[in-house]
mmCIF file of C-alpha atoms and ligand atoms in Angstrom:
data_model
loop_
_atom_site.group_PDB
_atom_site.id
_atom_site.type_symbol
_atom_site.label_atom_id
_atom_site.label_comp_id
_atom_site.label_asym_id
_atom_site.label_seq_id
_atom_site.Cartn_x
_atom_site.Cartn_y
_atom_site.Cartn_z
ATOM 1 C CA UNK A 13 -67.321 15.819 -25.477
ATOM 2 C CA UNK A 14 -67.036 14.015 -28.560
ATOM 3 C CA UNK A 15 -68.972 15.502 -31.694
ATOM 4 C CA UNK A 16 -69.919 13.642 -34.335
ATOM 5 C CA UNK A 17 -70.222 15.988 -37.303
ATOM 6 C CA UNK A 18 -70.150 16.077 -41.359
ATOM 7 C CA UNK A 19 -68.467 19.327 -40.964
ATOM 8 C CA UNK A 20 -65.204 19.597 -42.437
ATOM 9 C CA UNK A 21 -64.242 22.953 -42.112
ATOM 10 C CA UNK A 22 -64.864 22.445 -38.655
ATOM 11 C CA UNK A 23 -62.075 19.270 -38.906
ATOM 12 C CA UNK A 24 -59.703 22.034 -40.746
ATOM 13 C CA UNK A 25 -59.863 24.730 -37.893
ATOM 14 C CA UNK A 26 -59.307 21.863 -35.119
ATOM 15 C CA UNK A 27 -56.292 20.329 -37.093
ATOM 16 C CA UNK A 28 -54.772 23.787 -38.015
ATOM 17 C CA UNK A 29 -54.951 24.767 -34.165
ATOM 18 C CA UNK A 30 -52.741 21.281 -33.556
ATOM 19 C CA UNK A 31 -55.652 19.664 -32.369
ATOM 20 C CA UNK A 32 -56.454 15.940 -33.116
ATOM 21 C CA UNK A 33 -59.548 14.683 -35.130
ATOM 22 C CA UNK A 34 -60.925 11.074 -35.753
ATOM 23 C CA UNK A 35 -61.494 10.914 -39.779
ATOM 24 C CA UNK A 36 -63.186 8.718 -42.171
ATOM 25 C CA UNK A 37 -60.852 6.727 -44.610
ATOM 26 C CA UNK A 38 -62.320 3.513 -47.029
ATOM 27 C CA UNK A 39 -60.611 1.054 -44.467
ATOM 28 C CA UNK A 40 -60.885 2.051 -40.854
ATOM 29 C CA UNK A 41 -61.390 5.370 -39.345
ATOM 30 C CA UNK A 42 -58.326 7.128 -38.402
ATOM 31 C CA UNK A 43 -57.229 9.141 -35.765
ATOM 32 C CA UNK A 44 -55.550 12.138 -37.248
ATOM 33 C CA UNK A 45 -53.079 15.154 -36.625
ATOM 34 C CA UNK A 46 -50.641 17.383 -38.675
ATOM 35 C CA UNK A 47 -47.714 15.547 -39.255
ATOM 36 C CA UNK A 48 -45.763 18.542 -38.846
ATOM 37 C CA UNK A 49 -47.332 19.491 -35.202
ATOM 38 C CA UNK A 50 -45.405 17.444 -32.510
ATOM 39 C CA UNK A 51 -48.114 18.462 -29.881
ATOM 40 C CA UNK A 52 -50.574 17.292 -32.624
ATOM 41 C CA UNK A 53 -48.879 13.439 -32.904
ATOM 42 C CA UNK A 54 -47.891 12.904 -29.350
ATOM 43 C CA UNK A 55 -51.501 13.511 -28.521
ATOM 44 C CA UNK A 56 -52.337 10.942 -31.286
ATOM 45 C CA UNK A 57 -49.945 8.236 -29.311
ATOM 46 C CA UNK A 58 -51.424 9.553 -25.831
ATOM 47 C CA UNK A 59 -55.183 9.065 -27.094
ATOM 48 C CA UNK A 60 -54.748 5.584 -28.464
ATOM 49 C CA UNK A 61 -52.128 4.576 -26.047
ATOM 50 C CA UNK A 62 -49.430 3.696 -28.984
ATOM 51 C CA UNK A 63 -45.800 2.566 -27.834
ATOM 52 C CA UNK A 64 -43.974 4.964 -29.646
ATOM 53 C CA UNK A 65 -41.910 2.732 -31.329
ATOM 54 C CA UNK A 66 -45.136 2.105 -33.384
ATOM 55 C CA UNK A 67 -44.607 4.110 -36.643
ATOM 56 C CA UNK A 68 -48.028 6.221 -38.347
ATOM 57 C CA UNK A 69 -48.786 5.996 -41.773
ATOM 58 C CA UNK A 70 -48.879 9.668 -43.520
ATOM 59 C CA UNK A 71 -51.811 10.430 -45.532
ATOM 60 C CA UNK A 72 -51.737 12.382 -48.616
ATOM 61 C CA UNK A 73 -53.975 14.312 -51.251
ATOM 62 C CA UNK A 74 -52.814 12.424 -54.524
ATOM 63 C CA UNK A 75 -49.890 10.799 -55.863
ATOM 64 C CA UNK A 76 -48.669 14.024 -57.352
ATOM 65 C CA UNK A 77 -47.791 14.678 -52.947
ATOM 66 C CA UNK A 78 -45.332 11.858 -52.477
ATOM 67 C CA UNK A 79 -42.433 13.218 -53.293
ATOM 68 C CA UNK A 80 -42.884 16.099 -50.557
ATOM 69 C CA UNK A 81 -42.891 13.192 -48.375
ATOM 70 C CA UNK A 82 -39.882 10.614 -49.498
ATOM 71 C CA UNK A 83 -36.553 10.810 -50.656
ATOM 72 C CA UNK A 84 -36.816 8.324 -53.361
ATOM 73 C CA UNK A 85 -39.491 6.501 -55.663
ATOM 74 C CA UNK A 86 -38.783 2.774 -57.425
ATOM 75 C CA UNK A 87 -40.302 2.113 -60.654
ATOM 76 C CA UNK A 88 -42.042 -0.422 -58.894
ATOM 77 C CA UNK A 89 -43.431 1.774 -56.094
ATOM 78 C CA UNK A 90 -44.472 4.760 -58.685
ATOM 79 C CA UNK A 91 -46.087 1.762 -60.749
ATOM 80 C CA UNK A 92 -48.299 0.780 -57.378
ATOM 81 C CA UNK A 93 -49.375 3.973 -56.610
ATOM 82 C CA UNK A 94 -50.720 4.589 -60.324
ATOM 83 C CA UNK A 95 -52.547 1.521 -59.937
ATOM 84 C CA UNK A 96 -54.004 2.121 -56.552
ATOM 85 C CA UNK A 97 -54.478 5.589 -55.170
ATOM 86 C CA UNK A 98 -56.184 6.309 -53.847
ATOM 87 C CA UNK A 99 -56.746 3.340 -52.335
ATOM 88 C CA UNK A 100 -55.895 1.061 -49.435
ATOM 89 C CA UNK A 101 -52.407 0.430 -50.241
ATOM 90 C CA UNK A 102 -49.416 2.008 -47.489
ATOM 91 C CA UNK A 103 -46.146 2.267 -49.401
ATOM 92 C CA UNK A 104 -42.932 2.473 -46.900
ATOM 93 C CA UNK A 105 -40.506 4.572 -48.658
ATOM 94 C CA UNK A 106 -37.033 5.911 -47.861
ATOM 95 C CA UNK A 107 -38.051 9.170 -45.986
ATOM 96 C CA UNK A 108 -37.354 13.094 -46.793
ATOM 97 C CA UNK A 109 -35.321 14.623 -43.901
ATOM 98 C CA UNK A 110 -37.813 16.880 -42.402
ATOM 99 C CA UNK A 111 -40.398 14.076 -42.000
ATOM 100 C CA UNK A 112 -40.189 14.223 -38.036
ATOM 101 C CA UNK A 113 -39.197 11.062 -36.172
ATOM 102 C CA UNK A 114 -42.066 10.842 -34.050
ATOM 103 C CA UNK A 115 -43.643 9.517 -36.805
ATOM 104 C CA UNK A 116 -41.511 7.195 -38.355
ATOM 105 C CA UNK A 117 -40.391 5.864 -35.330
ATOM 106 C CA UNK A 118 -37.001 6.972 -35.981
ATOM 107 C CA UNK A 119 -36.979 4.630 -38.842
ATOM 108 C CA UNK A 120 -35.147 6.198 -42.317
ATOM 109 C CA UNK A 121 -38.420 4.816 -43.900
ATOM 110 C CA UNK A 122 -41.891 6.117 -43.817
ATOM 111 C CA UNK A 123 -45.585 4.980 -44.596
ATOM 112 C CA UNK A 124 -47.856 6.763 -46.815
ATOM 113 C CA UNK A 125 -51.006 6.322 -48.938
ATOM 114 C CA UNK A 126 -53.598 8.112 -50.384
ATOM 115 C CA UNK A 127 -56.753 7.428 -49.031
ATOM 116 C CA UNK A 128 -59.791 6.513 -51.316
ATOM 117 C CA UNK A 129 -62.477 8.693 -49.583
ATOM 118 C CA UNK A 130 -64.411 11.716 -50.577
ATOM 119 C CA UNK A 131 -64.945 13.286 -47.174
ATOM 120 C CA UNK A 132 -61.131 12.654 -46.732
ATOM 121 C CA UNK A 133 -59.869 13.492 -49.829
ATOM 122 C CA UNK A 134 -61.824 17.069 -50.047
ATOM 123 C CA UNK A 135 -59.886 17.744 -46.096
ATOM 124 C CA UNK A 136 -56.571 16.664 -46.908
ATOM 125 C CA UNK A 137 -56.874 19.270 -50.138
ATOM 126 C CA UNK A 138 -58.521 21.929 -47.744
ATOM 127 C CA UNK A 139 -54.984 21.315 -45.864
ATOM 128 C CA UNK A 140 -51.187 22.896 -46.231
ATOM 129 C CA UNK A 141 -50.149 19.910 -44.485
ATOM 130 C CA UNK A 142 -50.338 16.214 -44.482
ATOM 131 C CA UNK A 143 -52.220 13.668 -41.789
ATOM 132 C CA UNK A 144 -50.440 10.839 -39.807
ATOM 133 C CA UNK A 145 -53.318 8.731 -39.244
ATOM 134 C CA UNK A 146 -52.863 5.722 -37.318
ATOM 135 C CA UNK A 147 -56.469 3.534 -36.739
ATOM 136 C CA UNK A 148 -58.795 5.468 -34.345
ATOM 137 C CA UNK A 149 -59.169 2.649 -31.559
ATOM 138 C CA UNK A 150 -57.026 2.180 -28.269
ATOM 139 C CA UNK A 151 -53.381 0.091 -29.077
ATOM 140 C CA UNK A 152 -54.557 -3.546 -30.193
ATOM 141 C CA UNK A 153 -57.960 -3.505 -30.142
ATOM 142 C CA UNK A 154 -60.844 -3.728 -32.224
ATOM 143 C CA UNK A 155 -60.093 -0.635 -35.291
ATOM 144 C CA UNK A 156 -63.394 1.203 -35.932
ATOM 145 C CA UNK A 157 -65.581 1.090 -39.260
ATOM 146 C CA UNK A 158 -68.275 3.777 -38.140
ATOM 147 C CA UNK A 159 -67.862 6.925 -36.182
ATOM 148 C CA UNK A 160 -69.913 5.329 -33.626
ATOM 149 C CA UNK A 161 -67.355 2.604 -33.059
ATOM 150 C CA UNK A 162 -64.781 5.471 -32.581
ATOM 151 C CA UNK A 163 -67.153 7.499 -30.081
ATOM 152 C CA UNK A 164 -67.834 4.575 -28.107
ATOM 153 C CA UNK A 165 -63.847 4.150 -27.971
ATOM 154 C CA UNK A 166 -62.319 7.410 -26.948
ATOM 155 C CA UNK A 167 -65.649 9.588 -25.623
ATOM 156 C CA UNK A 168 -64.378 12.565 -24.325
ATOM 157 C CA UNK A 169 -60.997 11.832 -25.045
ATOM 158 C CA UNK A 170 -61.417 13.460 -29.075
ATOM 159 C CA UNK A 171 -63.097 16.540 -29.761
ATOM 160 C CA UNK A 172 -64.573 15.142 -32.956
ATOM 161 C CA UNK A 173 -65.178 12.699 -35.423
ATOM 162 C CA UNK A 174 -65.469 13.713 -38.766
ATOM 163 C CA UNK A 175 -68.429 11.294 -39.855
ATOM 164 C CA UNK A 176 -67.879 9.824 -43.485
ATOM 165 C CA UNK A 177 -70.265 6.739 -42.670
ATOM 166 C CA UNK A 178 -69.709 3.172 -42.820
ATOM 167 C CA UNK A 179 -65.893 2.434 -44.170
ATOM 168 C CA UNK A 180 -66.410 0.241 -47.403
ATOM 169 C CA UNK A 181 -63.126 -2.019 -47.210
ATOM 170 C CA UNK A 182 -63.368 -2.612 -43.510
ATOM 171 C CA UNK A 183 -60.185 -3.592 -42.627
ATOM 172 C CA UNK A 184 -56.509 -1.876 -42.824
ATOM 173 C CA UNK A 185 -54.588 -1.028 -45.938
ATOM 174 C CA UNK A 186 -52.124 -3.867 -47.466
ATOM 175 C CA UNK A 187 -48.456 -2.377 -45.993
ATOM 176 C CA UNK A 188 -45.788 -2.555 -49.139
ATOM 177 C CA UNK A 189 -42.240 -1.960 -48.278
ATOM 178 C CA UNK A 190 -38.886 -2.177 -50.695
ATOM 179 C CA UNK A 191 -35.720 -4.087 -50.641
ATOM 180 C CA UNK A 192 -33.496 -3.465 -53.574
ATOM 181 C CA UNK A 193 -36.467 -1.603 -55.298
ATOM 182 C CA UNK A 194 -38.111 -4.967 -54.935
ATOM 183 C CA UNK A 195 -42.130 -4.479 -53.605
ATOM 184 C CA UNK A 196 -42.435 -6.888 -50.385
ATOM 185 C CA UNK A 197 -45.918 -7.067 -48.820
ATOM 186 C CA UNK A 198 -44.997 -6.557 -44.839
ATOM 187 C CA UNK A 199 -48.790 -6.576 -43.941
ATOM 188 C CA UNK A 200 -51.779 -8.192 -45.750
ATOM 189 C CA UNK A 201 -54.730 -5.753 -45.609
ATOM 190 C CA UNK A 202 -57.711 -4.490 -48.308
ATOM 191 C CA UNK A 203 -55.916 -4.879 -51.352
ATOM 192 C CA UNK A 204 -55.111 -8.815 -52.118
ATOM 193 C CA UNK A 205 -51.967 -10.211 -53.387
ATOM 194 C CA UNK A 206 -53.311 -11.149 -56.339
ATOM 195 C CA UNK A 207 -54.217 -7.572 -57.317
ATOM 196 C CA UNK A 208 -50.906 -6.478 -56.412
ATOM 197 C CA UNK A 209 -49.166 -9.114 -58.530
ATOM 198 C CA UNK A 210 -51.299 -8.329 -61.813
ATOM 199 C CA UNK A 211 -49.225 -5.388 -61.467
ATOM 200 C CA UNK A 212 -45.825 -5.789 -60.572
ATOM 201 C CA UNK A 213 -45.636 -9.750 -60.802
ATOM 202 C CA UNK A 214 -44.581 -11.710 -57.851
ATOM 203 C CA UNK A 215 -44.311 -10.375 -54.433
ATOM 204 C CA UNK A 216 -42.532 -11.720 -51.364
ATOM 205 C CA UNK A 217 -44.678 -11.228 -47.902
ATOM 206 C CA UNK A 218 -43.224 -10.563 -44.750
ATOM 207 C CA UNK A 219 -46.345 -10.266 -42.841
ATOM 208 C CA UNK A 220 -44.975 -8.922 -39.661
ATOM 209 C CA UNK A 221 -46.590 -9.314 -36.928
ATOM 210 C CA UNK A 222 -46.693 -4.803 -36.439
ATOM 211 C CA UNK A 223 -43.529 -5.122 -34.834
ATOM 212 C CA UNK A 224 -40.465 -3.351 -35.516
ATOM 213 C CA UNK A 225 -37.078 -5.509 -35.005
ATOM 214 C CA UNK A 226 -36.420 -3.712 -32.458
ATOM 215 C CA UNK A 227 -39.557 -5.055 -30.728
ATOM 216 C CA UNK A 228 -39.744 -8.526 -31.645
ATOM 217 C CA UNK A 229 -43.315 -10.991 -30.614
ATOM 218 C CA UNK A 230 -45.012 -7.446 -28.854
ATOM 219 C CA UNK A 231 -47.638 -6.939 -30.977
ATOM 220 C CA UNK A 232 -48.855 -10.457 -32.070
ATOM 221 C CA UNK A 233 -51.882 -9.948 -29.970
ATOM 222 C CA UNK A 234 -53.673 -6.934 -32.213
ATOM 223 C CA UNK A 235 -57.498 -6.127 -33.991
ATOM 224 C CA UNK A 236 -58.470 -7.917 -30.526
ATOM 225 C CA UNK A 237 -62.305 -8.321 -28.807
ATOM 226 C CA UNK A 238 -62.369 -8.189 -24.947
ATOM 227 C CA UNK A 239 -64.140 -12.142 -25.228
ATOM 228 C CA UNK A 240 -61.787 -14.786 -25.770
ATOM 229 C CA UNK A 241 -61.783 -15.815 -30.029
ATOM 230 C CA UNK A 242 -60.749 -18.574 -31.173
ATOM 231 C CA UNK A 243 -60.263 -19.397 -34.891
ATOM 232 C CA UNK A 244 -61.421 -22.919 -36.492
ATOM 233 C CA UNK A 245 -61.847 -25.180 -39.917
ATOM 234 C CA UNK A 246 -64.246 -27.028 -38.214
ATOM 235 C CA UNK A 247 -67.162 -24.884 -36.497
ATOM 236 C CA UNK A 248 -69.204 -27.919 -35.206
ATOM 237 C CA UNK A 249 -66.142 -29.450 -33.205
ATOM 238 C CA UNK A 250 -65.888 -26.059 -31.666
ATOM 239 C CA UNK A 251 -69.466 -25.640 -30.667
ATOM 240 C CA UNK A 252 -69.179 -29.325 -29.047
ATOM 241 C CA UNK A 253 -66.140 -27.944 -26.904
ATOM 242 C CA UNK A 254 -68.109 -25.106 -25.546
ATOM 243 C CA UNK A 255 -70.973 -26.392 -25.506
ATOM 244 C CA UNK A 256 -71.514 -25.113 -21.586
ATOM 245 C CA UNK A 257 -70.882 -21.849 -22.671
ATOM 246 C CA UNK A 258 -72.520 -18.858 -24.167
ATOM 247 C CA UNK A 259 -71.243 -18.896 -27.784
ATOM 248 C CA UNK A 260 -71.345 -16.408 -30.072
ATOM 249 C CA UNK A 261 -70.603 -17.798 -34.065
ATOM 250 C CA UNK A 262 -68.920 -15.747 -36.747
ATOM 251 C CA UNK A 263 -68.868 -17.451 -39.879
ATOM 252 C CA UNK A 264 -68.107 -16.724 -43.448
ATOM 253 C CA UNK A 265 -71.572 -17.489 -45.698
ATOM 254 C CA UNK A 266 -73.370 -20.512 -44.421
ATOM 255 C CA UNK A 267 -75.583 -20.327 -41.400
ATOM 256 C CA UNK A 268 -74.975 -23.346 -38.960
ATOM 257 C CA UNK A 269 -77.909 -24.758 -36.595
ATOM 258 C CA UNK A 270 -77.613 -25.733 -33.009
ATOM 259 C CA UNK A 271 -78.893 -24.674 -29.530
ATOM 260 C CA UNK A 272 -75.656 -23.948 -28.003
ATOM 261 C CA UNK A 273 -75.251 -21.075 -30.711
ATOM 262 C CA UNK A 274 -76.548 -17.531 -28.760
ATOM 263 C CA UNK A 275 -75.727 -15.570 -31.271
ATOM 264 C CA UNK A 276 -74.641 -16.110 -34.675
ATOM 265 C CA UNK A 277 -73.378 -13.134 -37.811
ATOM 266 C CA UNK A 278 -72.926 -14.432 -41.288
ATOM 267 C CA UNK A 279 -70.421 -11.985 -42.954
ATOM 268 C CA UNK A 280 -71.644 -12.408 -46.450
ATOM 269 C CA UNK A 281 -74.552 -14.779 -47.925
ATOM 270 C CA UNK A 282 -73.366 -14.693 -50.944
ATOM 271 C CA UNK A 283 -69.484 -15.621 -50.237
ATOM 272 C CA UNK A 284 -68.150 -12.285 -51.153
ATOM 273 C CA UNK A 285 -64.773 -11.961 -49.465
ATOM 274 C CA UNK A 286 -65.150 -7.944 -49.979
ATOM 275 C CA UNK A 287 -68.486 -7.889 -48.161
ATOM 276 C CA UNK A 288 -67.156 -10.010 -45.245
ATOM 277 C CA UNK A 289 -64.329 -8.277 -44.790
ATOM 278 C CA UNK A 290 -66.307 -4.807 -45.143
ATOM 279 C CA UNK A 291 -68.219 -6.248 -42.212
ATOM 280 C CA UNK A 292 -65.935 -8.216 -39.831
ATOM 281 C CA UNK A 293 -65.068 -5.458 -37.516
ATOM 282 C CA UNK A 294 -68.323 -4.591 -37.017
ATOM 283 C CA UNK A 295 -69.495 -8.251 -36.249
ATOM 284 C CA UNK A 296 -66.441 -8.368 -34.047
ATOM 285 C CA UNK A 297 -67.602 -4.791 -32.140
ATOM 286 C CA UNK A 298 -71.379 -6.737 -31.951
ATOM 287 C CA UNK A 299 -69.990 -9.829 -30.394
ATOM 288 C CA UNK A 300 -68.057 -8.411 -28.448
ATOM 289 C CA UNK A 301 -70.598 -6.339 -26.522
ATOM 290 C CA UNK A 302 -72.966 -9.453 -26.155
ATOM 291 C CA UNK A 303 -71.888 -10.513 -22.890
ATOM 292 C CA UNK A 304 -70.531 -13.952 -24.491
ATOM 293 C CA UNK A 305 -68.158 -16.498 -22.854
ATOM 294 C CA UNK A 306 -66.676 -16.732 -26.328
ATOM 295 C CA UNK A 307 -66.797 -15.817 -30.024
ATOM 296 C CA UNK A 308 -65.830 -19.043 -32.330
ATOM 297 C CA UNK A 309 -64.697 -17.398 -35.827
ATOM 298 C CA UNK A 310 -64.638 -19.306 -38.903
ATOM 299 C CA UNK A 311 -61.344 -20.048 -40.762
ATOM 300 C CA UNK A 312 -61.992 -18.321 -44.161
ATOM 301 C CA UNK A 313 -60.408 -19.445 -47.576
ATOM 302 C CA UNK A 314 -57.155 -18.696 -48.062
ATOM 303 C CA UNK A 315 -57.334 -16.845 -51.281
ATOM 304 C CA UNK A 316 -57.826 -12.864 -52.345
ATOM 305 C CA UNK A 317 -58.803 -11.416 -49.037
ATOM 306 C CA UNK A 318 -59.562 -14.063 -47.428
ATOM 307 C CA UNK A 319 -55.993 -14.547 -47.018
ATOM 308 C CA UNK A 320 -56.080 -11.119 -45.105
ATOM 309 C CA UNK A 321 -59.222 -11.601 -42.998
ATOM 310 C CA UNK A 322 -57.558 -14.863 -41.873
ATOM 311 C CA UNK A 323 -54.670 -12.612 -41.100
ATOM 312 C CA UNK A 324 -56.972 -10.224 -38.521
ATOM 313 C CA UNK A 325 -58.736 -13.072 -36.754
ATOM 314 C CA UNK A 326 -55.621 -15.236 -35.974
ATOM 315 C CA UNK A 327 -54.658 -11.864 -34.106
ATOM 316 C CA UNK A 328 -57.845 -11.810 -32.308
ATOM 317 C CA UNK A 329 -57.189 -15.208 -30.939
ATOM 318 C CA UNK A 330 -53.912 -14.238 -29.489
ATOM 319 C CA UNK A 331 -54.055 -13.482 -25.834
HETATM 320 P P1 AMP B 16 -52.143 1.540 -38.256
HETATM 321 O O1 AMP B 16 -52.222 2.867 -38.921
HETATM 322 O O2 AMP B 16 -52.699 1.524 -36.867
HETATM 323 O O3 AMP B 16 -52.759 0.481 -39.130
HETATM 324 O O4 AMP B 16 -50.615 1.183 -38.111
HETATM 325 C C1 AMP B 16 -49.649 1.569 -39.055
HETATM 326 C C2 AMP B 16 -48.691 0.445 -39.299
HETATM 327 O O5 AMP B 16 -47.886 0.823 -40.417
HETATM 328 C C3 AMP B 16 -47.672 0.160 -38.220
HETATM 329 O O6 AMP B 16 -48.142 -0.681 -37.226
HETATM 330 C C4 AMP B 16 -46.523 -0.481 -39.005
HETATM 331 O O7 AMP B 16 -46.755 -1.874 -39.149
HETATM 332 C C5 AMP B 16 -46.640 0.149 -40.370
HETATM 333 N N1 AMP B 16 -45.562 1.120 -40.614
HETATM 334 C C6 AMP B 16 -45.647 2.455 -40.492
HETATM 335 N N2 AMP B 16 -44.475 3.042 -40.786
HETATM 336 C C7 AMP B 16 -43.622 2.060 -41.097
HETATM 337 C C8 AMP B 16 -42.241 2.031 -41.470
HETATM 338 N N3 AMP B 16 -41.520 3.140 -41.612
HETATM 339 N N4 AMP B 16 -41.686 0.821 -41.697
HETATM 340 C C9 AMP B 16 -42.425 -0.309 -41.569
HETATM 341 N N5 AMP B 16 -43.701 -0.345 -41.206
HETATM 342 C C10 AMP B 16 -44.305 0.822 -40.978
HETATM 343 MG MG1 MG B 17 -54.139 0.051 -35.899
#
């Protein structure tokens, strides 16, 4: 059975004996083994159901740890994880030999970060070893911002999650890789663009859609409810068109007024883009279980994270 518990020695015994624990991180909770225990990480792919060709980001104690993990550091790369760890930023770096393969995919590259949570950051230094900590949810769902969500997900599958609360960024960490020692943003996430470039100046996005090359248009469909989502600039239209239906709203910080509406979750009141975002996977997790013929989401500026949370929902939509 899954045990939800504060106790982190109890997280270190599990995770020295190769044994896989769900753990609290500022974006989503994570679903974490020894990077260095191959029973430990192909459990991690068997639990969420992961195509291996799905690389895991490596979590680390501080930045000091990143060069027991990769090969090489850019300026640019060093100067990012000054700024920003711990934080939600991944940086994918030319890997160390005896990272295994199983977690990079076979890739010569791998992700790391340093995750900006207390609970996290006090196991990671109780540990000889590093965590490869992919999102604690089944492959493309909804990722989890409470240990509840996670419980709900994986039951008896886990033996525990370590319970750090409610995650305060809500959704992933912003995925930097390097071409030429050049910073290029291959996945929007917690920490905007326009953070990023008041440090290393202008920065080319990729945003792939989490595939690899070698898996091109797979994973399109990700961060997804069971209900069919749609995304729109115009939420009144949308109601109209589903009017028959049972509709469940999710909009950014105004609340809109009709009968049609069953259910309705404003993400922040007073337009934060941090608070909705801290908040949309929950609202998505609510909806979801609601019974709904359909969730209509609200297109959100395209600006600081809005840019990102615009990112997760068009991913929703997919089907
Ligand atoms: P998750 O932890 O579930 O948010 O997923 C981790 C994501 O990190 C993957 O889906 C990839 O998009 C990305 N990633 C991890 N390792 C690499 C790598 N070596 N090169 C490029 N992207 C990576
Ligand atoms: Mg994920």
């Amino acid at each position: 059975m899954t045990i939800i518990s504060k106790d982190i020695s109890k997280a270190v015994a599990l995770l020295i004996a190769e044994d896989i624990v769900a753990i609290p991180t500022e974006t989503v909770y994570g679903l974490a083994g020894n990077i260095y225990s191959e029973k430990a990480i192909k459990a991690i792919f068997e639990t969420k159901k992961r195509p291996f060709f799905n690389p895991l980001i490596v979590h680390i104690p501080s930045v000091d740890s990143l060069s027991t993990i990769v090969d090489y550091i850019p300026k640019k790369a060093q100067l990012l994880a000054d700024a920003f760890w711990p934080g939600p930023i991944t940086l994918v770096l030319k890997k160390l030999q005896n990272i295994p393969d199983l977690i990079t995919a076979g890739k010569d590259t791998v992700a790391v970060r340093v995750p900006n949570h207390p609970v996290t950051l006090e196991l990671l230094n109780q540990l000889k070893f590093p965590l490869a900590a992919p999102s604690a949810n089944p492959f493309s769902s909804i990722s989890p911002t409470t240990a509840e969500h996670v419980e709900t997900y994986f039951k008896d599958n886990i033996k525990m999650v370590l319970d750090g609360g409610a995650c305060k960024s809500g959704i992933e960490s912003t995925i930097i890789g390097f071409e030429n020692d050049e910073p290029i943003i291959y996945r929007l996430g917690s920490t905007s663009i326009e953070a990023i470039e008041a440090v290393v100046g202008t920065i080319q996005i990729k945003n792939k859609k989490e595939v690899t090359p070698d898996a091109p248009g797979m994973l399109e469909r990700h961060y997804a409810p069971k209900t069919i989502t749609v995304l729109t600039d115009n939420v009144l239209d949308s109601i109209k068109k589903y009017s028959d239906k049972r509709i469940g709203l999710l909009v950014f910080n105004s609340e809109f007024e009709s009968e049609a509406i069953s259910s309705q979750i404003i993400l922040s009141k007073n337009g934060s883009l941090e608070e909705a975002a801290s908040k949309l996977y929950d609202a998505l997790h609510q909806l979801d279980h609601q019974d709904l013929d359909v969730i209509i989401a609200e297109e959100f500026p395209d600006y600081g994270l809005g840019k990102s949370i615009n990112d997760r929902l068009k991913r929703a939509t997919k089907r």
